[in-house]
Structure formats: C-alpha cells, structure tokens
Coordinates of C-alpha atoms and ligand atoms in Angstrom, one line a residue:
M1 CA 33.7 1.7 -18.1
S2 CA 33.9 2.4 -22.1
E3 CA 31.9 4.6 -23.9
T4 CA 31.8 6.4 -27.2
N5 CA 29.2 7.9 -29.3
T6 CA 30.1 5.4 -31.9
K7 CA 28.4 1.5 -34.0
T8 CA 32.5 0.2 -34.0
S9 CA 33.1 1.1 -30.0
P10 CA 33.0 -2.1 -27.7
A11 CA 29.5 -2.3 -25.9
V12 CA 29.6 -0.7 -22.4
I13 CA 29.0 -3.4 -20.0
L14 CA 27.0 -2.4 -17.1
D15 CA 25.2 -3.8 -13.8
A16 CA 22.3 -2.0 -14.2
A17 CA 21.2 0.6 -17.5
I18 CA 18.5 3.0 -16.0
I19 CA 16.3 4.4 -18.2
G20 CA 14.9 7.5 -16.8
A21 CA 17.1 10.6 -15.3
G22 CA 14.1 11.7 -12.8
F23 CA 13.7 11.2 -9.4
S24 CA 13.2 8.0 -9.7
G25 CA 16.7 7.3 -11.7
L26 CA 18.9 9.4 -9.8
Y27 CA 17.5 7.4 -6.8
M28 CA 17.9 3.9 -8.7
L29 CA 21.5 5.3 -9.5
H30 CA 22.3 6.5 -6.0
R31 CA 21.2 2.7 -4.3
L32 CA 22.3 0.6 -6.9
R33 CA 25.9 2.4 -6.6
S34 CA 25.5 1.9 -3.1
M35 CA 25.7 -2.0 -3.6
G36 CA 28.6 -1.5 -5.8
Y37 CA 26.5 -1.7 -8.7
D38 CA 28.2 -0.6 -11.6
C39 CA 25.0 1.3 -13.4
R40 CA 24.4 4.4 -16.1
V41 CA 21.3 6.0 -16.4
Y42 CA 20.2 7.5 -19.8
D43 CA 17.6 9.9 -20.5
S44 CA 16.9 11.9 -23.8
A45 CA 16.5 15.0 -22.1
G46 CA 19.3 17.4 -21.7
G47 CA 18.8 17.5 -18.0
V48 CA 18.1 15.6 -15.0
G49 CA 14.7 16.4 -13.5
G50 CA 12.0 14.1 -15.6
T51 CA 8.7 15.3 -15.3
W52 CA 10.1 18.5 -13.9
Y53 CA 12.2 18.9 -17.0
W54 CA 10.1 18.7 -19.6
N55 CA 7.4 20.5 -18.0
R56 CA 8.7 23.7 -18.0
Y57 CA 5.5 25.7 -18.6
P58 CA 5.1 28.9 -16.8
G59 CA 2.8 28.3 -13.6
C60 CA 4.1 24.4 -13.3
G61 CA 4.5 23.1 -10.0
S62 CA 4.2 20.6 -8.1
D63 CA 0.9 20.2 -5.7
I64 CA 1.9 18.4 -2.8
E65 CA 3.9 20.4 -0.5
S66 CA 7.2 20.9 -1.1
L67 CA 8.2 19.9 2.5
E68 CA 6.4 16.0 2.2
Y69 CA 7.1 16.1 -2.3
S70 CA 10.7 15.4 -1.4
Y71 CA 13.3 12.5 -0.9
S72 CA 13.8 11.2 2.5
F73 CA 16.4 8.6 2.7
S74 CA 19.3 11.3 3.3
E75 CA 18.6 13.2 6.7
E76 CA 20.8 15.9 5.4
L77 CA 19.4 16.5 2.3
Q78 CA 16.1 16.8 4.1
Q79 CA 17.6 19.6 6.5
E80 CA 20.0 20.9 4.4
W81 CA 17.7 22.2 1.2
K82 CA 15.2 25.2 1.9
W83 CA 12.5 25.6 -0.2
S84 CA 11.1 28.9 -0.9
R85 CA 7.6 27.9 -1.4
R86 CA 5.2 25.8 -0.1
Y87 CA 4.8 24.1 -2.8
A88 CA 7.4 23.9 -5.7
S89 CA 7.6 25.2 -8.7
Q90 CA 8.8 23.7 -11.7
V91 CA 12.2 25.8 -11.7
E92 CA 12.5 25.2 -8.0
L93 CA 12.3 20.9 -8.5
E94 CA 14.4 21.2 -11.5
Q95 CA 17.0 22.7 -9.4
Y96 CA 16.5 20.2 -6.1
A97 CA 17.0 17.4 -9.0
N98 CA 20.5 19.0 -9.8
H99 CA 20.9 19.0 -6.1
V100 CA 20.3 15.9 -5.6
A101 CA 23.1 14.8 -9.0
D102 CA 25.5 17.0 -7.5
R103 CA 25.0 16.4 -3.6
F104 CA 25.1 12.4 -4.8
D105 CA 27.6 12.7 -7.1
L106 CA 25.4 11.1 -9.8
R107 CA 26.2 13.2 -12.5
K108 CA 29.3 10.9 -14.2
D109 CA 26.9 7.8 -14.4
I110 CA 24.3 10.0 -16.4
Q111 CA 24.5 10.2 -20.2
L112 CA 21.7 12.8 -21.7
D113 CA 20.9 13.6 -24.7
T114 CA 20.8 9.9 -25.1
R115 CA 17.3 8.0 -27.0
I116 CA 17.2 4.8 -26.8
A117 CA 16.7 2.6 -30.0
S118 CA 16.3 -1.1 -28.5
V119 CA 16.1 -2.7 -25.2
V120 CA 15.9 -6.7 -26.1
W121 CA 16.2 -9.5 -23.7
H122 CA 19.3 -12.2 -25.0
D123 CA 18.4 -16.0 -23.6
E124 CA 22.1 -16.6 -24.6
D125 CA 23.9 -14.2 -21.8
E126 CA 21.0 -13.5 -20.0
R127 CA 21.8 -9.7 -20.5
W128 CA 19.9 -7.1 -21.7
H129 CA 21.2 -5.4 -25.0
L130 CA 19.9 -2.2 -25.0
T131 CA 21.0 0.1 -28.8
L132 CA 21.2 3.5 -28.2
A133 CA 20.2 5.9 -31.0
C134 CA 23.8 6.5 -31.6
G135 CA 24.1 3.3 -32.0
Q136 CA 26.1 2.7 -28.6
K137 CA 25.7 -0.6 -27.4
V138 CA 25.1 -1.1 -23.9
I139 CA 25.1 -4.9 -22.0
A140 CA 23.4 -4.8 -18.5
R141 CA 22.3 -7.7 -16.2
F142 CA 19.4 -5.6 -15.1
C143 CA 17.4 -3.2 -17.1
V144 CA 15.5 -0.2 -14.5
M145 CA 12.6 1.2 -16.3
A146 CA 12.5 4.6 -14.2
T147 CA 10.7 5.9 -17.0
G148 CA 7.7 8.1 -15.3
L149 CA 4.1 7.7 -15.4
L150 CA 3.5 11.0 -17.3
S151 CA 6.0 11.0 -20.0
S152 CA 4.3 10.2 -23.3
P153 CA 2.8 12.8 -24.7
K154 CA -0.3 11.5 -26.2
P155 CA -0.7 12.6 -30.2
V156 CA -2.7 15.1 -30.9
N157 CA -4.8 13.7 -33.0
I158 CA -7.1 16.7 -34.6
K159 CA -7.5 16.9 -38.0
G160 CA -5.5 19.6 -39.8
Y161 CA -2.6 19.5 -36.6
E162 CA 0.4 19.6 -39.2
N163 CA -1.4 22.9 -41.5
F164 CA -1.1 25.3 -38.8
K165 CA 1.5 27.8 -40.1
G166 CA 2.0 29.7 -36.4
E167 CA 3.6 28.9 -33.0
V168 CA 2.6 25.4 -31.8
L169 CA 3.7 24.4 -28.1
H170 CA 3.4 21.5 -26.0
T171 CA 2.7 22.3 -22.4
S172 CA 5.0 19.1 -21.8
R173 CA 7.6 19.6 -24.3
W174 CA 8.0 23.2 -23.3
P175 CA 11.1 25.3 -24.6
K176 CA 13.8 26.7 -22.5
D177 CA 13.5 29.8 -23.7
A178 CA 10.6 31.1 -22.9
P179 CA 8.1 31.7 -25.6
D180 CA 6.8 35.8 -26.1
F181 CA 2.8 36.3 -26.2
T182 CA 2.8 39.8 -25.4
N183 CA 0.5 41.0 -28.0
K184 CA -0.3 37.7 -29.4
R185 CA -3.7 35.4 -30.4
V186 CA -2.8 32.6 -28.3
G187 CA -5.1 29.5 -28.5
M188 CA -5.3 26.8 -25.6
I189 CA -6.7 23.8 -26.6
G190 CA -7.8 21.1 -23.2
T191 CA -7.9 21.8 -19.1
G192 CA -6.8 19.3 -17.6
S193 CA -3.8 20.5 -14.9
S194 CA -1.5 21.7 -17.0
A195 CA -4.0 23.8 -18.6
V196 CA -5.4 25.2 -15.3
Q197 CA -1.8 26.0 -14.1
S198 CA -1.0 27.9 -17.3
I199 CA -3.6 29.6 -18.3
P200 CA -4.0 32.5 -15.6
F201 CA -0.2 32.9 -16.7
I202 CA -0.4 33.0 -20.3
A203 CA -3.3 35.3 -20.1
Q204 CA -1.3 37.8 -17.8
E205 CA 1.0 38.2 -21.3
A206 CA -1.2 37.0 -24.2
G207 CA -2.9 39.6 -26.4
H208 CA -6.0 37.4 -26.3
L209 CA -6.6 33.6 -25.3
T210 CA -9.1 31.7 -26.6
V211 CA -9.4 28.4 -24.2
F212 CA -11.2 25.3 -26.5
Q213 CA -12.5 23.2 -23.6
R214 CA -14.1 19.6 -23.9
T215 CA -14.5 18.6 -20.6
P216 CA -14.5 21.1 -17.5
N217 CA -12.5 20.4 -14.2
Y218 CA -13.0 20.5 -10.9
S219 CA -10.1 22.7 -9.3
V220 CA -9.3 23.8 -5.7
P221 CA -6.6 27.0 -5.2
L222 CA -3.6 25.7 -4.3
N223 CA -3.2 28.6 -1.8
N224 CA 0.6 28.9 -1.9
G225 CA 2.9 31.1 -1.1
P226 CA 6.1 31.8 0.7
L227 CA 7.0 29.0 3.1
D228 CA 6.8 29.9 6.4
P229 CA 10.0 29.5 8.2
E230 CA 7.8 28.5 11.4
Y231 CA 6.5 25.7 9.8
E232 CA 9.4 24.3 7.9
A233 CA 11.3 24.6 11.6
R234 CA 8.8 22.4 12.7
V235 CA 8.7 19.7 10.2
K236 CA 12.1 19.3 10.1
G237 CA 12.4 19.0 13.9
M238 CA 9.8 16.0 13.4
Y239 CA 11.0 14.9 9.9
P240 CA 11.3 11.2 10.6
E241 CA 8.1 10.8 12.4
W242 CA 6.6 13.3 9.5
R243 CA 7.8 10.8 6.8
Q244 CA 6.1 7.7 8.6
K245 CA 3.0 9.3 8.7
Q246 CA 2.9 9.8 5.1
M247 CA 4.4 6.5 4.2
N248 CA 1.7 4.9 6.3
S249 CA -1.3 7.5 4.4
F250 CA -3.5 7.0 1.5
G251 CA -1.8 9.5 -0.7
G252 CA 1.5 9.7 1.1
Y253 CA 1.0 13.6 1.7
V254 CA -0.7 14.0 5.2
S255 CA -0.5 18.6 5.4
V256 CA -3.9 19.9 6.1
N257 CA -3.4 23.4 7.3
F258 CA 0.0 23.1 8.3
Q259 CA -1.1 20.0 10.6
P260 CA -0.3 15.8 10.0
V261 CA -3.9 15.0 9.2
E262 CA -4.5 11.5 9.0
G263 CA -7.2 9.7 6.2
N264 CA -10.6 10.2 7.6
P265 CA -12.1 6.7 8.1
L266 CA -15.7 7.9 8.1
K267 CA -18.4 8.2 4.9
A268 CA -19.6 11.1 4.0
M269 CA -23.1 9.9 4.0
E270 CA -22.7 8.7 7.4
V271 CA -22.3 12.1 8.9
T272 CA -24.8 15.3 9.1
P273 CA -24.3 17.8 6.5
A274 CA -22.8 20.0 8.8
E275 CA -19.9 17.7 10.1
R276 CA -19.3 17.3 6.3
E277 CA -18.9 20.8 5.4
A278 CA -16.8 21.2 8.3
E279 CA -14.8 18.5 6.7
Y280 CA -14.3 20.3 3.6
E281 CA -13.8 23.3 4.4
L282 CA -11.1 22.7 6.7
R283 CA -9.5 21.1 3.3
W284 CA -10.7 23.7 0.9
K285 CA -9.1 26.7 3.1
S286 CA -5.6 24.1 3.1
G287 CA -5.6 24.1 -0.8
G288 CA -4.5 21.4 -2.7
L289 CA -4.9 17.8 -2.8
A290 CA -6.4 16.8 0.6
F291 CA -9.8 16.0 -0.6
Y292 CA -8.5 12.7 -1.4
T293 CA -8.8 11.4 1.9
S294 CA -11.7 13.6 3.3
F295 CA -14.2 10.8 3.8
G296 CA -13.7 6.6 2.6
D297 CA -17.2 6.4 0.6
L298 CA -16.4 9.7 -1.9
L299 CA -14.8 7.0 -4.6
F300 CA -17.2 4.3 -4.3
D301 CA -20.7 6.2 -3.9
R302 CA -22.1 8.3 -6.3
E303 CA -24.3 10.1 -3.8
A304 CA -21.5 10.7 -1.0
N305 CA -19.3 12.0 -4.0
E306 CA -22.0 14.3 -5.2
T307 CA -21.8 16.3 -1.8
L308 CA -18.3 17.0 -2.0
A309 CA -19.2 17.9 -6.3
E310 CA -21.5 20.2 -4.9
F311 CA -19.3 22.0 -2.5
F312 CA -17.2 22.3 -5.3
R313 CA -19.7 23.6 -7.4
A314 CA -20.8 26.2 -4.7
K315 CA -16.9 27.4 -3.9
I316 CA -16.8 28.0 -7.7
R317 CA -19.5 29.6 -9.1
P318 CA -18.8 33.2 -7.0
R319 CA -15.3 33.2 -8.9
I320 CA -16.6 32.9 -11.9
K321 CA -18.9 36.7 -13.1
D322 CA -20.9 35.6 -15.7
P323 CA -23.6 33.1 -15.0
D324 CA -23.7 31.9 -18.1
L325 CA -19.8 31.3 -18.6
A326 CA -20.1 29.5 -14.6
K327 CA -22.3 26.9 -16.1
K328 CA -19.7 25.6 -19.3
L329 CA -16.8 26.2 -16.8
I330 CA -18.5 24.2 -13.8
P331 CA -18.4 20.1 -13.8
D332 CA -21.7 18.4 -13.6
D333 CA -22.0 15.2 -15.6
Y334 CA -19.0 13.6 -13.9
P335 CA -18.1 12.8 -10.0
I336 CA -15.7 14.6 -9.2
L337 CA -12.0 13.3 -8.2
T338 CA -12.6 10.6 -10.6
K339 CA -10.3 12.9 -13.3
R340 CA -6.9 14.1 -11.3
L341 CA -8.0 17.1 -9.1
C342 CA -6.3 19.9 -10.2
A343 CA -5.2 22.8 -7.9
D344 CA -5.2 26.2 -9.2
T345 CA -3.8 30.1 -8.7
G346 CA -6.6 31.8 -10.1
Y347 CA -8.0 30.3 -12.4
F348 CA -11.7 30.6 -12.6
E349 CA -10.9 34.6 -12.2
T350 CA -8.6 34.3 -15.1
Y351 CA -12.5 33.9 -17.7
N352 CA -13.5 37.6 -16.1
R353 CA -10.7 39.4 -18.6
D354 CA -11.6 41.3 -21.2
N355 CA -8.9 39.4 -23.0
V356 CA -10.0 35.6 -22.5
T357 CA -12.5 33.8 -24.2
L358 CA -13.7 30.3 -23.8
I359 CA -14.8 28.1 -26.4
D360 CA -17.0 24.7 -25.5
V361 CA -16.0 21.9 -27.9
K362 CA -18.2 19.2 -26.6
E363 CA -21.1 21.5 -27.5
T364 CA -19.4 21.5 -31.1
P365 CA -16.1 20.0 -31.5
I366 CA -13.5 21.3 -33.8
T367 CA -13.3 20.9 -37.0
E368 CA -10.1 21.1 -37.7
I369 CA -6.5 23.2 -36.9
T370 CA -6.3 25.1 -40.6
E371 CA -2.9 27.1 -41.3
Q372 CA -4.1 29.9 -39.3
G373 CA -6.0 29.1 -36.5
V374 CA -9.4 26.3 -35.4
R375 CA -12.3 25.7 -37.4
I376 CA -15.4 25.3 -35.4
G377 CA -18.5 24.4 -37.9
D378 CA -18.2 27.8 -39.6
A379 CA -16.0 30.3 -37.8
E380 CA -12.0 30.3 -37.7
H381 CA -10.4 31.3 -34.7
K382 CA -7.4 32.8 -36.0
L383 CA -4.3 32.5 -33.9
D384 CA -0.5 33.3 -33.9
T385 CA 0.3 30.9 -31.1
L386 CA -1.5 27.1 -30.2
V387 CA -0.4 25.6 -27.3
F388 CA -2.0 22.1 -26.6
A389 CA -1.9 20.7 -23.1
T390 CA -3.9 17.6 -24.3
G391 CA -2.2 15.3 -22.1
F392 CA -0.5 11.9 -22.2
D393 CA 0.2 8.5 -22.8
A394 CA -0.3 7.7 -19.3
I395 CA 1.2 5.3 -17.2
T396 CA 1.9 2.0 -20.5
G397 CA 2.5 4.7 -23.5
I398 CA 6.7 5.2 -22.4
L399 CA 7.2 1.7 -22.4
T400 CA 4.9 -0.2 -24.8
N401 CA 5.9 2.8 -27.5
M402 CA 9.3 1.5 -27.3
D403 CA 11.2 -0.9 -29.1
I404 CA 11.5 -3.7 -25.8
R405 CA 11.9 -7.5 -26.6
G406 CA 12.1 -9.7 -23.5
R407 CA 12.1 -13.7 -24.4
G408 CA 11.5 -15.3 -27.1
G409 CA 11.2 -11.5 -28.7
L410 CA 7.7 -10.7 -27.2
T411 CA 7.1 -6.8 -27.4
M412 CA 5.8 -5.0 -24.5
K413 CA 3.7 -3.8 -26.7
E414 CA 2.0 -7.3 -27.3
A415 CA 2.7 -8.5 -23.6
W416 CA 0.3 -5.7 -22.5
S417 CA -2.4 -5.2 -25.6
E418 CA -5.3 -5.7 -23.2
G419 CA -3.4 -3.6 -20.2
P420 CA -0.2 -3.7 -18.3
R421 CA 0.0 -7.1 -16.5
T422 CA 2.3 -6.7 -13.5
Y423 CA 3.5 -8.3 -10.4
A424 CA 3.0 -5.8 -7.6
G425 CA 4.1 -3.0 -10.3
L426 CA 7.4 -4.4 -9.8
M427 CA 7.7 -6.7 -13.1
T428 CA 5.9 -8.4 -15.7
N429 CA 6.2 -12.1 -16.8
G430 CA 8.9 -12.8 -20.4
F431 CA 10.5 -9.2 -19.2
P432 CA 13.1 -11.1 -16.8
N433 CA 15.8 -8.5 -14.9
M434 CA 13.5 -5.5 -16.1
L435 CA 12.6 -3.5 -12.5
M436 CA 9.9 -1.3 -12.9
I437 CA 9.7 2.0 -10.8
N438 CA 7.0 4.2 -10.3
G439 CA 4.8 2.7 -13.1
A440 CA 2.0 0.7 -14.0
G441 CA 0.6 -1.9 -11.2
S442 CA 2.1 0.2 -8.5
C443 CA 0.3 3.0 -5.8
T444 CA 1.8 5.8 -7.4
G445 CA -0.6 8.7 -9.4
F446 CA -2.6 8.0 -5.9
F447 CA 0.6 8.4 -3.9
N448 CA 3.7 10.3 -3.4
P449 CA 5.5 9.3 -6.1
I450 CA 9.0 10.3 -4.8
L451 CA 8.6 7.9 -1.5
N452 CA 7.6 5.6 -3.8
V453 CA 10.5 5.4 -5.5
E454 CA 12.2 4.7 -2.3
Y455 CA 10.0 2.1 -1.5
Q456 CA 10.2 0.2 -4.4
G457 CA 13.5 1.2 -4.9
N458 CA 14.7 -0.7 -1.3
W459 CA 12.4 -3.2 -1.9
F460 CA 14.4 -3.8 -4.7
A461 CA 17.7 -3.3 -3.9
D462 CA 16.5 -6.0 -1.0
M463 CA 15.9 -8.9 -3.3
L464 CA 18.7 -8.1 -5.8
A465 CA 21.4 -8.9 -2.7
M466 CA 19.4 -11.7 -2.0
M467 CA 20.2 -13.1 -5.8
D468 CA 23.6 -12.3 -5.4
R469 CA 23.8 -13.9 -1.8
E470 CA 22.0 -16.9 -3.4
G471 CA 23.7 -16.9 -7.1
Y472 CA 20.7 -16.4 -8.5
S473 CA 21.3 -14.5 -12.7
T474 CA 17.9 -13.7 -13.2
V475 CA 14.4 -12.9 -11.5
E476 CA 11.3 -13.3 -13.5
S477 CA 7.6 -12.9 -12.1
T478 CA 5.4 -15.7 -12.8
A479 CA 2.4 -15.4 -14.9
E480 CA 0.6 -16.6 -12.3
A481 CA 1.6 -14.0 -10.2
D482 CA 0.7 -11.4 -12.8
D483 CA -2.4 -12.7 -12.9
E484 CA -3.3 -12.6 -9.2
W485 CA -1.8 -9.2 -8.9
T486 CA -3.7 -7.9 -12.3
R487 CA -6.9 -10.0 -10.8
H488 CA -6.4 -8.3 -7.6
M489 CA -6.3 -4.6 -8.8
A490 CA -9.2 -5.4 -11.0
E491 CA -11.6 -6.3 -8.0
V492 CA -10.2 -3.3 -6.1
A493 CA -11.2 -0.4 -9.1
A494 CA -14.2 -2.3 -10.0
P495 CA -16.4 -1.1 -7.3
T496 CA -15.2 2.7 -8.0
L497 CA -16.4 5.5 -10.0
F498 CA -13.4 5.8 -12.2
W499 CA -15.6 4.1 -14.6
Q500 CA -17.6 7.1 -14.9
S501 CA -15.6 9.8 -16.3
E502 CA -13.0 10.0 -19.2
N503 CA -9.8 9.8 -16.9
W504 CA -6.3 8.6 -18.0
F505 CA -6.1 6.4 -15.0
I506 CA -7.9 3.7 -17.0
G507 CA -6.7 4.9 -20.2
A508 CA -10.0 6.6 -21.5
N509 CA -8.2 9.6 -23.1
V510 CA -6.2 7.8 -25.9
P511 CA -8.7 6.1 -28.3
G512 CA -8.5 2.7 -29.1
K513 CA -6.5 1.8 -25.2
P514 CA -7.8 -1.1 -23.4
R515 CA -10.0 0.8 -20.7
V516 CA -8.2 -1.2 -17.3
M517 CA -7.8 0.7 -14.3
M518 CA -2.8 0.6 -14.4
L519 CA -2.6 1.6 -10.9
Y520 CA -3.5 0.6 -7.8
L521 CA -6.3 1.1 -5.5
G522 CA -6.0 -0.7 -2.4
G523 CA -3.9 1.9 -1.1
F524 CA 0.0 2.0 0.3
G525 CA -0.6 0.3 3.1
A526 CA -2.0 -2.2 1.7
Y527 CA 0.9 -2.5 -1.2
K528 CA 3.3 -2.1 1.5
Q529 CA 1.9 -5.4 3.2
Y530 CA 1.7 -7.6 0.2
T531 CA 5.1 -6.8 -1.2
A532 CA 6.9 -7.4 2.4
D533 CA 4.6 -10.7 2.4
V534 CA 5.8 -11.6 -0.2
A535 CA 10.0 -10.5 0.3
A536 CA 9.1 -12.6 3.3
H537 CA 8.1 -15.6 1.5
A538 CA 10.9 -16.4 -0.1
Y539 CA 9.9 -13.6 -3.2
K540 CA 6.6 -15.6 -3.7
G541 CA 5.4 -15.1 -7.4
F542 CA 9.1 -14.7 -9.0
A543 CA 10.8 -17.3 -10.6
F544 CA 14.9 -17.2 -10.2
S545 CA 17.7 -19.2 -11.9
S546 CA 21.3 -19.3 -11.3
T547 CA 22.6 -20.2 -14.4
A548 CA 24.6 -17.1 -14.9
V549 CA 26.8 -17.7 -17.8
N550 CA 28.9 -14.9 -16.5
K551 CA 29.1 -15.3 -13.2
D552 CA 32.2 -13.5 -12.7
H553 CA 30.3 -10.3 -13.3
M554 CA 29.0 -10.3 -9.8
P555 CA 29.4 -7.2 -8.5
A556 CA 31.7 -6.4 -5.7
K557 CA 30.0 -7.3 -2.5
Ligands
N01_601 O1 -3.7 16.1 -19.6 P1 -5.1 16.0 -18.8 P2 -2.7 17.4 -17.9 N1 -9.7 18.0 -28.5 O2 -5.1 14.5 -20.0 C1 -8.2 17.5 -23.9 C2 0.1 15.8 -14.0 N2 -0.2 16.9 -13.8 O3 -1.4 17.4 -18.9 O4 -10.8 15.8 -21.0 C3 -10.2 18.8 -27.5 O5 -5.3 15.5 -17.5 C4 -8.9 17.0 -22.9 O6 -10.4 17.1 -22.7 P3 -10.9 15.7 -22.2 C5 -1.8 15.1 -13.0 O7 -1.5 14.0 -12.8 C6 -0.1 17.4 -12.7 O8 -3.4 18.2 -18.2 O9 -10.1 14.0 -22.4 N3 -9.4 18.4 -26.0 C7 -8.2 17.7 -21.2 O10 -9.1 18.8 -20.7 C8 -2.9 15.0 -14.5 O11 -3.7 14.7 -14.3 C9 0.2 18.8 -12.3 O12 -12.5 15.8 -22.5 C10 -8.8 17.6 -25.6 C11 -7.0 17.9 -21.8 O13 -6.7 18.5 -23.3 C12 -1.6 15.1 -15.8 O14 -0.7 15.4 -15.5 C13 0.0 19.5 -13.5 C14 -8.4 16.6 -27.1 C15 -5.9 16.7 -21.2 O15 -5.3 17.1 -19.9 C16 -2.0 15.1 -17.0 O16 -2.7 16.8 -16.6 C17 0.1 19.1 -15.3 C18 -8.9 16.8 -28.1 N4 -8.4 16.3 -29.2 C19 0.3 17.0 -14.6 N5 -7.3 15.7 -26.4 C20 0.4 18.8 -10.8 O17 1.2 18.8 -10.2 C21 -6.8 16.0 -25.1 N6 -8.0 17.0 -25.0 C22 -0.1 20.4 -10.1

C-alpha cells in the first residue's frame, strides 16, 4: 500500500476504507482483516476511541457496567482486561481502546489526524473514491461508516456566541490539557447527560458555577465504585453465558444489583402499587439505566410512565435542600425515559453548594452571549469560562454533514432530507458498497453499542464472504427494502411516548431537523431475527451485481 500526504502521490488502493477509529472502526478493521481484506481506518482524532477520545470532560464515563460495555469477540481479551471500576470512566475506556488497538495489531492500519474531504462513488470502477483533507486519494471497494451516533456536535445557535472573550469549552471537544477552573466564574449551558456528569466535578473546582437550564432531566444515582473482585470473577467465570443474556435482552445490558436480570414482561399498570415500588426500588438501588426494562408499558402508556416519573421525583426531592430550587430541577412535564435517562454522581446535591447557581432559561430565555458572559433580559451574568454541553446533531448529522455522493451524484444530505432511510440500519439505497455500523436504523442508542458493532460487523462479514464466493462486486439495498424498513420503524415508534419530549432520538433537539424516530425500537431480539431472515433468504432486499471492472482485486481467500 502506498500513501503519503501529498496531492501528487498515487491513490491508496483498498478493499475497505473505514471511517472512524472508535469501537466500531476498531472491530471492523479486525474483522475484515481476518478475511484477508486490505483495510485502512481514517479518523480526524489524534487517538483511537471515538466518543471516548473526544468527550474527556471531568466525570465522563459510561453508564453501562464495564464488564458489559466491552468487546465479547475475544475470550482472551475479556478475561485478561481488568476494569478498575464498576462503570468505566472515559480515561479507562480510552485506555481500553488503545489496548485493543495494540493487542490486535491494528495501529499499522489506522491513520489518525486525518479528515475526510469527500467520499464519492464512481460507477465506472465500482469503487468509492475518498479524498482526504490533505489531498491524498483513496480508492476502496467498500466504505465502512463507523462514524458513531453522537459524534457531530450541534452547532451553538445562541445569538452572540462568537462574541464571548473568555474561555469557551464544549464537552464534546474537551481539550487534552485539563482546563483550570480555580477561582473562575464558570457558566454551563445545558443539563443533559454530559452536563449532569460534569457539573459536580466542575463545581468542586470553580470559584462559582452558573448553570443555565432549559429542560430539567431525570437522573438516577450511578452508584459507581471499585469493581468488586468477587463479582468480576463470577461474571468472568460465566462470560459466554452472560454475553448471551446481554445479546438476548432489549438494551444489551442485564446486570441489576450484580445479577443478570431479564427484562420484566409485566406491565406497570397490571401490578399492585407495592409490586411496582419494589421493582423500581430494586433498580434504583442498583443504579444506572436498568429502568428501561423495568416494565413493558413505560414507553407506551403515559399513566404507567407517570408511576416511574413520580417515583423519581420523590427520590430526587430530598436531595435538594431548597424546595424552590427542587421545583426547577425536577422534571414534571414530559415522560421519563423519552429523553435519555441520566445517571449521576452527586448531581442534584451539587446545587446545595454555595458556589452553584441555577438559572432557568425556559422561563426567561437567554437573550444573547456577550463579550463578558450571558445576558438574560437586563441581567448580565459575567463569566470567565463558558462551557457548552448542548448536545449533538445526533445519529444522522455526521453523515449528512459530510460530502458523501452516491450513484448519480446523489448526496447523503439529499437522500436523507426527510430523515434517514436504511435497510435494517445496514445500508441505504443509492450508496452501493457503503456499510453502516451503529448508525441510523439500528438499535444502537437503545442497545449496547459495542455488542451491536460485533453483531452488525459479523453480519456484514458473512455477506461479504458470500459476495466473494459468488463473484459479486457490488451490493446495494433496494429502494423497496429501505421503504419497508423505514415504514416498519415508524410503525413501531408511532405508539410510543417519544413524541412527547424534545429528544435527540427523533431529531427534536436540532432546529429544522425532520422529526422521525431514527433508531429501531422493536428490540434487539426482533432486529436479530429480521436480519437473520434477510440473510437466510439469499439476502433479500439487497441487489448484487457482478460487473466488476477490477475482479483481479478480490481479496485473497
Ligand atoms: O446532550 P443533550 P448531551 N439554549 O442533547 C441544552 C450520551 N451521553 O451531550 O433539553 C439552552 O442530552 C438542552 O436543553 P433542551 C447520551 O445518550 C452519554 O448531554 O434541548 N440550552 C440540553 O439540556 C445523551 O443523551 C453519557 O431544552 C440548550 C443540553 O443542552 C447524549 O449523549 C454521557 C440549547 C443538551 O443535552 C447527549 O448528551 C454523556 C440552547 N440553545 C452523553 N441547546 C453516558 O454514557 C441545547 N441546550 C453517561
């Protein structure tokens, strides 16, 4: 393989160009390389880890347990890697990504600090032609979009944003050299998961922290701590079985109070209040996200949902000393779980500190950002540092904002102008040989992303092996197959409560974005069955061609 960073050097020729060096890209490189494919991963970041490279704000970490939020493809890897905490911090997750890159000798095929300028399909040679920002051309039979769900920060659309003269930070692009908040007046805009995680840490350091909140969030204590060696040994002693339970669950995580607990098939409104309370208490004590599977009707029936919302309100209230402040911090006008549940370490208690102020910007919106701070009406809040935890152009933004052109010059932005259209979250019509991992139309977002990477990656590997056996050069989902899946996704999402809050799953957090459910809500079991059925029926819904111009470049078998 040849490659240098000049416009004149010959194009790099690959079987697969993989965009993204997060958990998706690392696995795809490993998997496709094992098939004899010549692959290269490109990432604009300076290191591997994707989400866990960029989001390095204080307090950042996963809220799925580390023993579950990790690769399962290698028994040696999952046995040898030692997590220090029940829930891994960003620091440890980044170390883990680096360990995987070294352990499987991936680094030699990963090119960091490399932005992609364009990705264009050429019918003449049936190849993707990538141009890197440095001018280097790359020609690849397959293009793997391992670009992540939450990787395109939402542009800040607050008047005067560019005027602020102090330090500006974004949680999703946190600098490697930790900013110093000592004696500083810090402002934080946003109260989603990133803010909920970082606020307690920033408050400990800052002179004063002012939080500008538009929508309060439901949050459960994470109950993090050192990983109990006995629990670790128990899980590791039955890892294949534990992983199987994860793969058969709705969310891809099953640990509740250190036991593998299946989703509860009962409905909240079918059981007595005492039984309901007991179920909620069990999961509250456990900490983390387990509420998504506590009852089957919570995401469908507002009355059922309200039982959980009330449970949360009663739990949160005593954590905040000032009752007026508690009223502002406790959500009361949208269904719980529809904005993604937050998991925190001392979030609500932080507002009891003397150096923390909450400003409700729903009642009185931000007028503008000034040179010195944030103006709300006549009041100017003077700040040294302004932190934006304002979220992402989630799921589709990373692809629609990239210059991607498929057949006939169709751009991804045009193709998805009314929302993403995919076939089972795997491919999209008009973009042959473009494989999507953990993207729109998949369960990820509601399902453990690392296990989904392995599932989708293996599914693709089987399809590609079939194509090589049969001599097919291209694969593309048909428009009809995309229609069928898009319709099915919409039907599943229609009766849910997600339409009753401004959440990123339906694009409601980004002004002007189409309001469609972008992820599959039917559960991973249904997803696996659907995609296995597609494969078992000669990959129905995919069109294959064998007009390869470059048949000589099939991978070695
Ligand atoms: O982003 P968000 P996030 N003026 O979109 C506010 C995952 N994650 O980065 O709700 C004022 O949730 C906005 O207000 P509102 C997780 O899946 C996981 O926090 O739109 N405010 C909201 O409060 C999560 O869901 C982990 O009214 C403005 C906040 O900014 C997802 O990432 C940790 C505003 C954005 O919240 C995104 O989380 C962190 C404006 N103009 C993240 N614009 C874990 O694993 C936006 N806001 C634990």
